[in-house]
Amino acid sequence: MSFSSEDLAAIDTPAVLIDLDVARRNIERFQHYADQHGLRVRPHIKTHKLPAIAEMQLAAGAVGITCQKVSEAEAMVAGSRAITDVLITYNIVGAEKLEHLKALARKVTLSVVADSRAVVDGLSGAFRGEPQPLTVLVECDTGANRCGVLTPEAAEALAAHIHASPGLVFGGLMTYPPAGGEAAVERFMEEAKSRIEARGIVVPVITSGGSPTMMHAAEAPVTTEYRPGTYVYNDRSLVSRGVCGWDDCALNVLATVVSVPAPNRAIIDAGSKTLTSDLLGLTGYGHVLGRDDIMIDQLSEEHGRLVSQGPIGLAVGDKVRIVPNHACVVTNMVDAVVVTGDGRATPEKWPIVARGKIV
Amino acid sequence: MSFSSEDLAAIDTPAVLIDLDVARRNIERFQHYADQHGLRVRPHIKTHKLPAIAEMQLAAGAVGITCQKVSEAEAMVAGSRAITDVLITYNIVGAEKLEHLKALARKVTLSVVADSRAVVDGLSGAFRGEPQPLTVLVECDTGANRCGVLTPEAAEALAAHIHASPGLVFGGLMTYPPAGGEAAVERFMEEAKSRIEARGIVVPVITSGGSPTMMHAAEAPVTTEYRPGTYVYNDRSLVSRGVCGWDDCALNVLATVVSVPAPNRAIIDAGSKTLTSDLLGLTGYGHVLGRDDIMIDQLSEEHGRLVSQGPIGLAVGDKVRIVPNHACVVTNMVDAVVVTGDGRATPEKWPIVARGKIV
């Protein structure tokens, strides 16, 4: 990262550091792959929650952004006039959220997903009196076992229901792919698309997403659009999957050693309130850059415990830089990040405007 | 909980619900135990991060509060004039934090801990020119293997160093006890106390803490003060340890079912951004009240997956109440909680003023 040692010495810890030059390289790498394969890019902003980074993604060629909740989309749209096209990949349920959705639809090109008639009927009830219909995609479960209709037949039936619903227009198919599941995505989506088109309904978009498998996105050629999130920053989880290296990690946590109670143990001032307890299948809570021998084996809310097989070699007051297991959840823990790169002489503090937007 | 079904229907989700009547009962239960055993109570506010609940704890008989970071203490002190005595159970390291600590010491009776000469020397350097000395306790590792000096001899040496340091006054001994470790606390603290007193240095306070073992605090009679945190709300972790029952849980997460993709599976709108990934040794991410058959077996940031061995019996739009694994970390995820009880006719929204205070 391009923070100087003077920069790092001056930053109060724990702090979340962002290198915009690394982020830009990550953005351009996937945009280039997508351009080569005729895929549109619609990044998920959950990873950065920053309008300024969404603007970098749009400037690189993204067609719009993806958000997960209405309040998250509201914060992003309020933060940048460049954000004019938003997909919320979530079932929107409840009167209050539907009111917010209607207000947002008057400001930007908006689409959402649904995986049941109950959700579609709620959306139709809210939008049947609106000047513009709402675009609704069918969420499909291609193996991730979270939300989504389970079969192409069910996708067809729900697409037809959306198509027939006042206030709505059918926008296509959406999925979050299972691990290594491009073949499953292709099989499901091809069949669902054929069935829906056989009814005379157009399928304008087939959108998939997820950073772990993004460089294989073109292996499901039925896909028209891809929604990577973590790729902008990368993290220990993606390094462990071989998707990137440590130098591609644009987000680091800077922490200070506050205790060295035993020769092989040190305690830092970043705990689960900064690094989070997300393991994503890994052992330990992050990677200390330059110290492959160290394991972060335990977190309390404000303490991280570092252990080494040999001498820990750290003193009270030393600073360490950590690549967290999962970048997106770390962004959500802090009110601001410390940003460098893009020609800046000194680091800047950027508030995370879409942090904590859970409704 | 005393939220009515009309209250619950009107609350947008996910939301963190607090029942003040249950919290008050929890506060009074431990205060009564402590009073009976001559123990002072200094609750850790990390669990609620709310000045109004600290005021309830002080009104019940607490001698002051415990915070974990300087910024957390600042937010609490700014939020209530009743908060006049604060212990920060953390090694304060770094120029910026020491400046904040000095400012705080001019407002309230303040004490901190240290477990090394490096930390003590930093504190002394900051406070040697101040009008009032800073009270510093020695943090002792009685088996939790986090921070703390490892032996009574080391505690004695550090106490003598604090005693001899300009700007500081030795305040006693502090520990976070290991699981079931009252005997270990008693053994360590008795010896450290004798050694320090043999040098002619008074040991005014011996403070221990932790909700899991709080009802055994008196089994370490050397202890003068106890610092429970989670006890005010309780959580699934404490229920699983037999410390309390579900009716004693003053914090619930309210969530809405957004998808029922399979007969035995439902998805709610609370994920790791609300419930957090903290497991605390448990299986699953929380307990759905009234549904012992349901396991929350997987979280994404905004999705919680509920599975049952039989039919899930939930529909899109249904609301569920969840006792999270760990109450303290849930408080930190939201900007506000929804509060009932204490004679309120309708729920109120309270901002979490000490949320996200990590520095």
XYZ file of C-alpha atoms in Angstrom:
718
model
C 0.000 0.000 0.000
C 1.149 3.507 -0.676
C 0.740 4.902 2.842
C 4.117 6.241 3.961
C 5.507 5.322 7.344
C 4.895 8.947 8.419
C 1.263 8.593 7.337
C 0.896 5.396 9.353
C 2.565 6.865 12.434
C 0.073 9.738 12.443
C -3.091 7.616 12.168
C -4.938 6.848 15.400
C -5.846 3.173 15.640
C -7.652 0.967 14.963
C -8.259 2.404 11.512
C -9.404 1.058 8.177
C -7.045 2.072 5.370
C -8.034 2.214 1.706
C -5.571 2.505 -1.166
C -7.476 3.963 -4.118
C -4.742 3.027 -6.590
C -5.086 -0.641 -5.692
C -8.881 -0.359 -5.790
C -8.729 1.217 -9.258
C -6.488 -1.581 -10.530
C -8.925 -4.165 -9.157
C -11.879 -2.391 -10.766
C -10.149 -2.171 -14.129
C -8.995 -5.784 -14.068
C -12.523 -7.152 -13.878
C -13.985 -4.502 -16.172
C -11.434 -5.552 -18.798
C -12.391 -9.227 -18.419
C -16.081 -8.358 -18.653
C -15.579 -6.134 -21.696
C -13.694 -8.908 -23.450
C -16.581 -11.305 -22.851
C -19.458 -8.940 -23.552
C -20.610 -8.922 -19.924
C -22.036 -5.806 -18.315
C -20.727 -5.014 -14.823
C -23.002 -3.900 -11.987
C -20.810 -3.857 -8.860
C -22.279 -4.545 -5.440
C -21.440 -1.528 -3.294
C -21.760 -3.423 0.028
C -17.968 -3.749 0.039
C -17.145 -0.022 0.071
C -20.453 1.770 0.831
C -18.840 4.902 -0.651
C -20.378 6.992 -3.453
C -16.913 8.100 -4.597
C -15.808 4.516 -5.230
C -19.074 3.742 -7.001
C -18.199 6.681 -9.275
C -14.822 5.064 -10.017
C -16.629 1.830 -10.942
C -19.101 3.670 -13.178
C -16.318 5.673 -14.832
C -14.526 2.400 -15.607
C -17.596 1.113 -17.434
C -20.097 -0.283 -14.932
C -23.731 0.052 -16.078
C -25.074 0.765 -12.590
C -24.748 -0.429 -9.029
C -26.161 -3.193 -6.871
C -27.393 -2.615 -3.310
C -28.820 -5.035 -0.793
C -31.295 -2.914 1.150
C -33.468 0.107 0.334
C -31.761 2.284 2.947
C -28.359 1.388 1.482
C -29.535 2.421 -1.991
C -30.962 5.679 -0.620
C -27.635 6.586 0.996
C -25.687 5.833 -2.180
C -28.058 7.767 -4.455
C -28.008 10.726 -2.061
C -24.213 10.645 -2.185
C -23.624 10.854 -5.962
C -25.458 12.255 -8.957
C -23.552 9.768 -11.116
C -25.567 6.913 -9.578
C -28.640 6.706 -11.813
C -29.264 2.973 -12.134
C -29.696 0.738 -9.080
C -30.582 -2.931 -8.673
C -31.600 -4.016 -5.161
C -31.028 -7.768 -4.997
C -33.454 -8.331 -2.154
C -37.092 -9.221 -1.529
C -38.634 -5.941 -0.366
C -41.348 -6.693 2.203
C -43.384 -4.316 4.376
C -45.294 -1.058 3.989
C -42.535 1.279 5.201
C -39.893 -0.164 2.870
C -42.308 -0.061 -0.093
C -42.908 3.652 0.513
C -39.167 4.284 0.477
C -38.860 2.167 -2.669
C -41.488 4.274 -4.436
C -39.675 7.478 -3.540
C -36.379 6.044 -4.792
C -37.959 4.872 -8.071
C -38.859 8.479 -8.854
C -35.187 9.455 -8.640
C -33.276 6.703 -10.469
C -33.717 3.742 -12.776
C -34.582 1.117 -10.201
C -35.005 -2.631 -10.271
C -35.523 -5.212 -7.539
C -35.847 -8.982 -7.285
C -38.541 -11.316 -5.984
C -38.731 -15.050 -5.377
C -42.395 -15.464 -4.420
C -45.878 -14.306 -5.399
C -46.213 -12.757 -1.938
C -43.297 -10.402 -2.608
C -44.463 -9.653 -6.177
C -47.985 -8.875 -4.977
C -46.630 -6.474 -2.365
C -44.580 -4.673 -5.027
C -47.539 -4.536 -7.426
C -49.790 -3.136 -4.716
C -47.301 -0.362 -4.060
C -46.512 0.508 -7.706
C -49.848 0.092 -9.498
C -50.590 3.785 -8.978
C -47.098 5.019 -9.827
C -46.204 6.929 -13.020
C -43.512 4.385 -13.974
C -43.682 0.626 -13.490
C -41.047 -1.061 -11.304
C -38.693 -3.550 -12.944
C -38.665 -6.879 -11.100
C -36.292 -9.773 -11.751
C -36.889 -13.329 -10.551
C -34.274 -14.490 -8.038
C -33.201 -18.053 -8.817
C -31.509 -20.533 -6.483
C -28.827 -22.159 -8.641
C -27.324 -23.991 -5.690
C -26.430 -21.419 -3.022
C -29.471 -22.496 -0.946
C -30.379 -19.047 0.258
C -33.225 -17.167 -1.458
C -34.558 -17.920 -4.917
C -37.018 -20.104 -6.772
C -35.787 -23.673 -6.899
C -36.558 -24.671 -10.494
C -36.708 -23.153 -13.998
C -40.427 -24.020 -13.999
C -40.946 -21.921 -10.874
C -38.924 -19.084 -12.441
C -41.170 -19.246 -15.495
C -44.333 -19.141 -13.394
C -43.130 -16.192 -11.323
C -41.931 -14.307 -14.423
C -45.394 -14.718 -15.936
C -46.941 -13.482 -12.702
C -44.726 -10.376 -12.672
C -45.510 -9.794 -16.375
C -49.237 -9.874 -15.558
C -48.997 -7.686 -12.442
C -50.101 -4.038 -12.632
C -47.329 -1.574 -11.866
C -44.541 -4.055 -12.617
C -42.439 -5.030 -15.600
C -40.480 -8.274 -15.798
C -36.763 -7.484 -15.873
C -35.057 -10.848 -16.154
C -33.362 -13.414 -13.910
C -30.937 -12.973 -11.033
C -28.811 -15.442 -9.076
C -25.941 -15.628 -6.648
C -23.896 -18.546 -7.969
C -22.856 -21.492 -5.799
C -19.124 -22.120 -5.315
C -17.690 -23.083 -8.692
C -21.215 -23.198 -10.068
C -21.012 -21.645 -13.543
C -22.307 -24.885 -15.091
C -25.248 -24.895 -12.674
C -25.981 -21.241 -13.473
C -25.870 -21.911 -17.225
C -28.143 -24.978 -16.989
C -30.769 -23.303 -14.787
C -30.808 -19.973 -16.598
C -30.843 -21.429 -20.114
C -33.885 -23.499 -19.338
C -35.696 -20.744 -17.442
C -34.979 -18.278 -20.275
C -36.293 -20.668 -22.948
C -39.459 -21.330 -20.973
C -40.159 -17.642 -20.372
C -39.437 -16.680 -23.978
C -41.720 -19.492 -25.147
C -44.502 -17.563 -23.416
C -43.638 -14.498 -25.494
C -42.005 -12.680 -22.596
C -38.610 -11.057 -23.200
C -35.771 -11.802 -20.713
C -33.697 -8.611 -20.922
C -31.140 -9.367 -18.201
C -29.576 -12.472 -16.685
C -27.456 -11.294 -13.795
C -25.039 -13.334 -11.703
C -22.419 -12.234 -9.231
C -19.785 -12.920 -6.652
C -16.074 -12.116 -6.573
C -14.778 -15.637 -5.838
C -15.759 -16.962 -9.278
C -15.780 -13.703 -11.252
C -12.903 -14.632 -13.556
C -15.015 -17.636 -14.670
C -18.182 -15.586 -15.246
C -17.982 -16.063 -19.020
C -18.224 -19.840 -18.555
C -21.967 -19.261 -18.108
C -22.522 -17.492 -21.461
C -26.247 -17.065 -20.849
C -25.263 -14.422 -18.273
C -25.529 -10.812 -19.504
C -24.438 -9.001 -16.329
C -22.179 -9.667 -13.344
C -22.266 -8.175 -9.831
C -18.945 -8.556 -8.020
C -18.569 -6.767 -4.677
C -15.446 -7.748 -2.764
C -13.225 -7.556 -5.885
C -12.783 -3.791 -5.407
C -10.846 -4.297 -2.153
C -10.141 -8.062 -2.014
C -9.473 -9.776 1.323
C -7.885 -12.784 3.003
C -10.737 -15.000 1.877
C -10.059 -14.182 -1.793
C -6.297 -14.521 -1.364
C -6.837 -17.967 0.186
C -8.924 -18.953 -2.860
C -6.147 -17.857 -5.209
C -8.209 -15.030 -6.710
C -5.613 -12.341 -5.846
C -2.446 -11.651 -3.853
C -1.763 -9.579 -0.746
C -0.678 -6.623 -2.915
C -4.142 -6.576 -4.476
C -5.779 -5.995 -1.093
C -6.902 -2.332 -1.134
C -8.309 -2.458 2.421
C -6.072 -2.980 5.457
C -6.769 -2.615 9.149
C -4.094 -0.642 10.980
C -3.735 -1.629 14.638
C -1.399 -0.856 17.523
C 0.217 -3.392 19.835
C -1.032 -2.585 23.356
C 0.404 -5.553 25.251
C 3.097 -8.195 24.865
C 2.265 -10.304 27.896
C 4.278 -13.375 26.839
C 7.223 -13.916 24.469
C 5.065 -15.470 21.741
C 1.893 -13.396 22.274
C 0.855 -9.823 21.549
C -2.470 -8.014 21.918
C -3.611 -5.365 19.416
C -6.305 -2.711 19.748
C -8.441 -4.181 16.951
C -10.961 -6.824 17.978
C -14.294 -8.059 16.693
C -15.638 -4.490 16.615
C -13.178 -3.828 13.771
C -12.126 -7.149 12.204
C -15.477 -8.912 12.923
C -15.876 -12.601 13.757
C -16.416 -13.617 10.126
C -14.281 -16.656 9.383
C -15.504 -17.597 5.869
C -14.085 -21.054 6.448
C -10.632 -19.767 7.415
C -8.646 -20.316 10.607
C -7.855 -17.097 12.452
C -9.221 -13.597 12.025
C -6.904 -11.976 9.492
C -3.410 -11.898 8.046
C -0.693 -9.691 9.552
C 1.174 -8.377 6.510
C 4.808 -9.415 6.447
C 4.330 -11.880 9.303
C 3.315 -15.276 7.956
C 4.309 -16.773 11.314
C 1.580 -14.916 13.210
C -1.958 -16.188 13.737
C -4.736 -13.911 15.035
C -6.239 -16.724 17.056
C -8.773 -14.937 19.254
C -10.803 -11.728 19.242
C -12.649 -9.937 22.014
C -14.586 -6.832 21.126
C -11.540 -4.529 21.469
C -8.651 -7.014 21.671
C -7.031 -9.129 18.975
C -4.649 -11.846 20.155
C -1.582 -12.516 17.994
C 0.402 -15.691 18.591
C 3.527 -16.991 16.925
C 5.284 -20.334 17.140
C 8.469 -18.399 17.838
C 9.167 -15.011 19.457
C 6.447 -12.534 18.531
C 9.034 -9.769 17.987
C 6.629 -6.909 18.648
C 6.692 -4.135 21.265
C 3.977 -1.982 22.818
C 3.309 0.888 20.432
C 4.256 -0.986 17.240
C 1.736 -0.784 14.446
C 0.702 -3.747 12.297
C -1.318 -3.894 9.080
C -3.873 -6.630 8.722
C -5.773 -7.988 5.748
C -9.131 -9.005 7.237
C -10.914 -12.238 6.345
C -13.854 -10.337 4.841
C -13.518 -6.748 3.638
C -17.253 -5.930 3.281
C -18.134 -6.482 6.926
C -15.127 -4.444 8.114
C -16.337 -1.441 6.098
C -19.612 -1.669 8.004
C -17.890 -1.433 11.396
C -16.379 2.023 11.069
C -17.804 5.502 10.614
C -14.951 6.510 8.317
C -12.004 5.086 6.389
C -8.582 6.622 5.833
C -7.926 6.944 2.115
C -4.734 7.368 0.126
C -3.744 7.185 -3.543
C -5.156 8.800 -6.673
C -2.542 11.543 -6.384
C -3.220 12.531 -2.780
C -0.238 13.972 -0.882
C -1.710 13.113 2.530
C -4.378 10.648 3.604
C -8.002 11.782 3.843
C -10.816 10.606 6.081
C -13.944 9.574 4.192
C -17.215 8.957 6.053
C -18.894 5.656 5.142
C -22.246 7.113 4.171
C -23.977 3.770 3.608
C -22.701 2.125 6.802
C -25.201 0.390 9.069
C -28.039 0.609 6.532
C -29.823 -2.588 7.440
C -33.481 -1.785 6.687
C -41.084 -8.991 26.470
C -43.701 -6.369 26.932
C -43.926 -5.198 23.319
C -47.533 -5.614 22.171
C -48.299 -7.290 18.867
C -49.397 -3.862 17.559
C -46.001 -2.453 18.596
C -44.188 -5.251 16.789
C -46.311 -4.912 13.655
C -45.391 -1.222 13.414
C -41.609 -1.637 13.770
C -39.558 -1.697 10.555
C -37.063 -4.566 10.544
C -34.473 -5.659 11.337
C -34.635 -3.884 14.688
C -33.053 -4.330 18.090
C -35.668 -4.319 20.857
C -34.916 -3.498 24.492
C -37.283 -4.168 27.377
C -36.295 -1.814 30.196
C -38.347 -3.743 32.760
C -36.351 -6.892 32.108
C -33.100 -4.900 32.126
C -34.017 -3.344 35.475
C -34.766 -6.763 36.966
C -31.391 -8.034 35.737
C -29.593 -5.007 37.178
C -31.292 -5.373 40.549
C -30.669 -9.120 40.747
C -26.908 -8.730 40.578
C -26.843 -5.564 42.676
C -28.680 -7.487 45.410
C -26.165 -10.335 45.246
C -23.261 -7.866 45.364
C -24.778 -5.924 48.285
C -25.216 -9.132 50.237
C -21.548 -9.989 49.742
C -20.063 -6.537 50.252
C -19.010 -6.214 46.593
C -19.116 -2.917 44.765
C -20.589 -3.036 41.247
C -19.034 -1.193 38.312
C -20.952 -2.364 35.232
C -19.277 -2.522 31.841
C -21.363 -0.368 29.517
C -20.158 -2.125 26.333
C -23.378 -4.147 26.380
C -25.812 -1.224 26.116
C -23.675 1.841 25.194
C -26.559 3.994 26.489
C -26.183 6.716 29.150
C -29.805 6.195 30.265
C -29.168 2.555 31.137
C -25.927 3.477 32.916
C -28.078 5.834 34.985
C -30.369 2.905 35.893
C -27.306 0.925 36.995
C -25.967 3.826 39.073
C -29.388 4.443 40.645
C -29.515 0.772 41.655
C -26.218 1.150 43.509
C -23.318 0.892 41.062
C -20.250 2.918 42.127
C -19.317 3.942 38.583
C -19.011 2.504 35.112
C -16.460 0.544 33.123
C -15.580 1.385 29.502
C -13.148 -0.283 27.128
C -11.891 2.610 25.013
C -11.347 6.331 25.602
C -13.813 7.329 22.873
C -16.455 5.075 24.456
C -15.931 6.747 27.828
C -16.131 10.195 26.225
C -19.464 9.382 24.596
C -20.912 8.029 27.845
C -19.719 10.968 29.946
C -21.077 13.429 27.373
C -24.426 11.640 27.575
C -25.087 11.805 31.333
C -24.146 14.077 34.211
C -24.740 11.129 36.548
C -21.628 9.424 35.173
C -18.835 10.795 37.363
C -16.574 7.774 37.909
C -15.130 5.787 35.005
C -12.666 2.906 34.827
C -11.211 2.186 31.386
C -10.019 -1.425 31.477
C -7.558 -0.993 28.644
C -3.909 -0.166 28.018
C -4.012 3.359 26.612
C -1.218 3.761 24.055
C -0.439 6.665 21.709
C -0.245 10.450 21.856
C -3.728 11.193 20.516
C -5.472 8.866 22.981
C -3.411 10.240 25.893
C -4.550 13.778 25.041
C -8.177 12.629 25.099
C -7.537 10.814 28.365
C -6.188 13.990 29.964
C -9.247 15.965 28.890
C -11.530 13.270 30.278
C -9.648 13.164 33.599
C -10.482 16.830 34.124
C -14.210 16.005 33.912
C -14.682 12.800 35.939
C -12.967 10.532 38.442
C -10.967 8.421 36.026
C -8.891 5.292 36.339
C -7.219 3.065 33.760
C -5.215 -0.145 33.757
C -1.733 -1.080 32.561
C 0.141 -4.349 32.206
C 3.605 -3.116 31.233
C 6.161 -0.450 32.074
C 5.827 0.866 28.513
C 2.154 1.673 29.074
C 2.787 3.103 32.557
C 5.577 5.315 31.265
C 3.328 6.669 28.520
C 0.637 7.497 31.094
C 3.170 9.110 33.411
C 4.589 11.213 30.598
C 1.123 12.505 29.799
C -0.040 13.135 33.387
C 3.095 14.419 35.141
C 2.083 18.007 34.371
C -1.607 17.576 35.197
C -3.314 19.061 38.272
C -4.577 15.657 39.434
C -2.713 12.354 39.182
C -4.252 9.512 37.164
C -5.235 6.337 39.003
C -3.711 3.248 37.385
C -4.522 -0.370 38.251
C -2.366 -3.330 37.285
C -4.109 -5.714 34.889
C -3.464 -9.314 35.918
C -3.802 -12.441 33.787
C -5.484 -14.956 36.097
C -5.929 -17.466 33.283
C -7.857 -15.754 30.475
C -4.631 -15.469 28.422
C -5.364 -12.078 26.959
C -3.721 -9.005 28.515
C -2.247 -8.836 31.997
C 0.909 -9.525 33.947
C 1.440 -13.257 34.326
C 2.504 -13.551 37.983
C 1.887 -11.915 41.374
C 5.597 -11.000 41.380
C 5.154 -9.099 38.127
C 2.046 -7.401 39.530
C 4.067 -6.310 42.556
C 6.869 -4.924 40.399
C 4.480 -2.978 38.157
C 2.510 -1.656 41.144
C 5.762 -0.340 42.626
C 6.629 1.247 39.290
C 3.236 2.996 39.088
C 3.616 4.103 42.715
C 6.980 5.679 41.863
C 5.817 7.305 38.609
C 5.150 11.060 38.560
C 1.567 11.939 37.667
C 0.203 8.527 38.614
C -1.276 6.902 41.689
C -1.534 3.140 42.136
C -5.217 2.146 42.195
C -5.206 -1.602 42.733
C -5.514 -4.788 40.690
C -7.822 -5.691 37.832
C -8.558 -8.983 36.072
C -10.991 -10.610 33.714
C -11.488 -14.048 35.260
C -11.040 -17.280 33.302
C -14.076 -19.576 32.921
C -14.961 -20.883 36.377
C -11.810 -19.261 37.704
C -12.759 -17.754 41.085
C -10.154 -19.925 42.808
C -7.494 -18.766 40.361
C -8.511 -15.121 40.909
C -8.373 -15.538 44.681
C -4.968 -17.241 44.619
C -3.335 -14.703 42.272
C -4.855 -11.609 43.868
C -4.201 -12.676 47.478
C -0.537 -13.165 46.761
C -0.165 -10.001 44.676
C -1.958 -7.963 47.355
C 0.248 -9.309 50.158
C 3.389 -8.611 48.183
C 2.351 -5.043 47.316
C 1.210 -4.295 50.883
C 4.508 -5.668 52.197
C 6.122 -2.796 50.298
C 3.936 -0.341 52.185
C 1.697 0.342 49.192
C -2.068 0.281 49.740
C -4.206 -1.831 47.356
C -7.492 0.068 47.392
C -9.394 -1.927 44.754
C -9.350 -5.488 43.452
C -11.740 -5.598 40.538
C -12.916 -8.652 38.625
C -15.698 -9.037 36.121
C -17.689 -11.025 33.641
C -21.353 -12.004 33.563
C -20.894 -15.775 33.079
C -19.482 -16.276 36.579
C -20.976 -13.238 38.350
C -23.153 -15.227 40.739
C -19.926 -16.850 42.023
C -18.034 -13.542 42.425
C -18.061 -13.819 46.211
C -16.141 -17.088 46.000
C -13.053 -14.907 45.458
C -13.437 -12.859 48.674
C -10.293 -10.823 47.960
C -12.340 -9.089 45.246
C -13.762 -5.684 46.221
C -15.496 -4.783 42.966
C -17.169 -6.601 40.059
C -17.706 -5.471 36.451
C -20.465 -7.441 34.727
C -21.543 -6.247 31.283
C -23.849 -8.667 29.484
C -25.971 -9.295 32.621
C -28.061 -6.188 31.895
C -29.503 -7.746 28.724
C -28.418 -11.404 28.844
C -28.175 -13.451 25.634
C -28.200 -16.956 24.183
C -24.662 -17.545 25.408
C -25.690 -16.898 29.025
C -28.886 -18.939 28.672
C -26.801 -21.843 27.354
C -24.546 -21.570 30.423
C -27.551 -21.724 32.737
C -27.036 -18.168 34.010
C -30.554 -17.023 33.007
C -33.652 -17.979 31.033
C -35.164 -16.653 27.790
C -37.514 -14.393 29.794
C -34.468 -12.672 31.286
C -33.219 -11.610 27.856
C -33.891 -7.870 27.630
C -32.518 -7.556 24.074
C -34.230 -9.254 21.125
C -33.710 -8.842 17.402
C -36.964 -8.426 15.493
C -36.777 -9.719 11.910
C -39.164 -10.283 9.019
C -39.402 -13.422 6.901
C -38.613 -12.360 3.328
C -38.510 -15.774 1.645
C -39.719 -19.323 2.267
C -37.973 -21.016 -0.644
C -38.376 -24.592 0.636
C -40.790 -26.262 3.085
C -38.207 -26.485 5.867
C -36.307 -23.227 5.148
C -37.024 -19.527 5.618
C -34.889 -16.439 5.094
C -35.117 -13.404 7.394
C -33.923 -9.842 6.844
C -31.391 -9.986 9.692
C -27.934 -11.252 8.801
C -24.420 -10.736 10.110
C -24.861 -6.949 9.930
C -27.399 -7.313 12.765
C -26.844 -10.633 14.565
C -23.044 -10.705 13.914
C -20.991 -13.859 13.301
C -20.105 -14.266 16.984
C -20.624 -17.909 17.965
C -19.159 -17.943 21.514
C -18.843 -21.707 21.177
C -22.484 -22.202 20.192
C -23.949 -23.799 17.071
C -26.094 -21.422 15.040
C -26.478 -17.667 15.204
C -29.317 -17.113 17.674
C -32.489 -18.553 19.163
C -35.893 -17.928 17.562
C -38.197 -17.403 20.538
C -40.954 -19.993 20.733
C -39.361 -22.149 18.040
C -36.942 -24.613 19.589
C -37.081 -26.614 16.347
C -35.477 -23.841 14.294
C -31.744 -23.384 13.794
C -30.283 -20.187 12.305
C -27.642 -22.126 10.450
C -26.155 -19.524 8.098
C -25.812 -15.758 7.855
C -24.943 -13.508 4.963
C -24.659 -9.809 5.591
C -28.392 -9.178 5.156
C -29.834 -12.712 5.163
C -30.371 -15.147 8.013
C -31.230 -18.731 7.060
C -33.682 -20.578 9.310
C -33.990 -24.347 8.955
C -36.215 -26.819 10.740
C -36.250 -30.592 10.777
C -39.971 -30.369 10.020
C -42.097 -27.797 8.194
C -40.829 -24.281 8.891
C -44.393 -22.984 9.310
C -43.543 -19.376 8.424
C -44.828 -17.127 5.646
C -43.357 -14.076 3.906
C -44.100 -11.063 6.086
C -44.151 -12.961 9.396
C -42.047 -11.439 12.133
C -39.807 -13.454 14.456
C -38.001 -12.457 17.652
C -34.482 -13.705 18.145
C -32.206 -13.856 21.171
C -28.730 -13.318 19.689
C -25.689 -15.315 20.768
C -23.957 -12.195 22.099
C -25.908 -9.068 23.067
C -22.974 -6.616 23.304
C -21.888 -6.946 19.696
C -25.464 -6.585 18.419
C -25.797 -3.236 20.218
C -22.750 -2.073 18.284
C -24.325 -2.871 14.896
C -27.265 -0.471 15.029
C -27.583 3.300 15.230
C -30.614 3.034 17.505
C -32.607 0.556 19.570
C -36.370 0.398 20.076
C -37.155 0.625 23.770
C -40.235 -0.322 25.778
C -41.077 -0.704 29.478
C -40.612 1.578 32.462
C -44.189 2.801 32.061
C -43.971 3.758 28.377
C -47.242 3.558 26.437
C -45.510 3.236 23.069
C -41.971 2.190 22.088
C -39.269 4.841 21.733
C -36.193 4.942 19.522
C -32.967 5.566 21.428
C -29.745 6.392 19.569
C -26.752 4.275 20.664
C -24.457 7.171 21.482
C -21.400 5.037 22.242
C -21.749 2.792 19.167
C -18.685 2.261 16.993
C -16.302 3.906 19.469
C -13.252 1.825 18.740
C -10.373 4.250 19.391
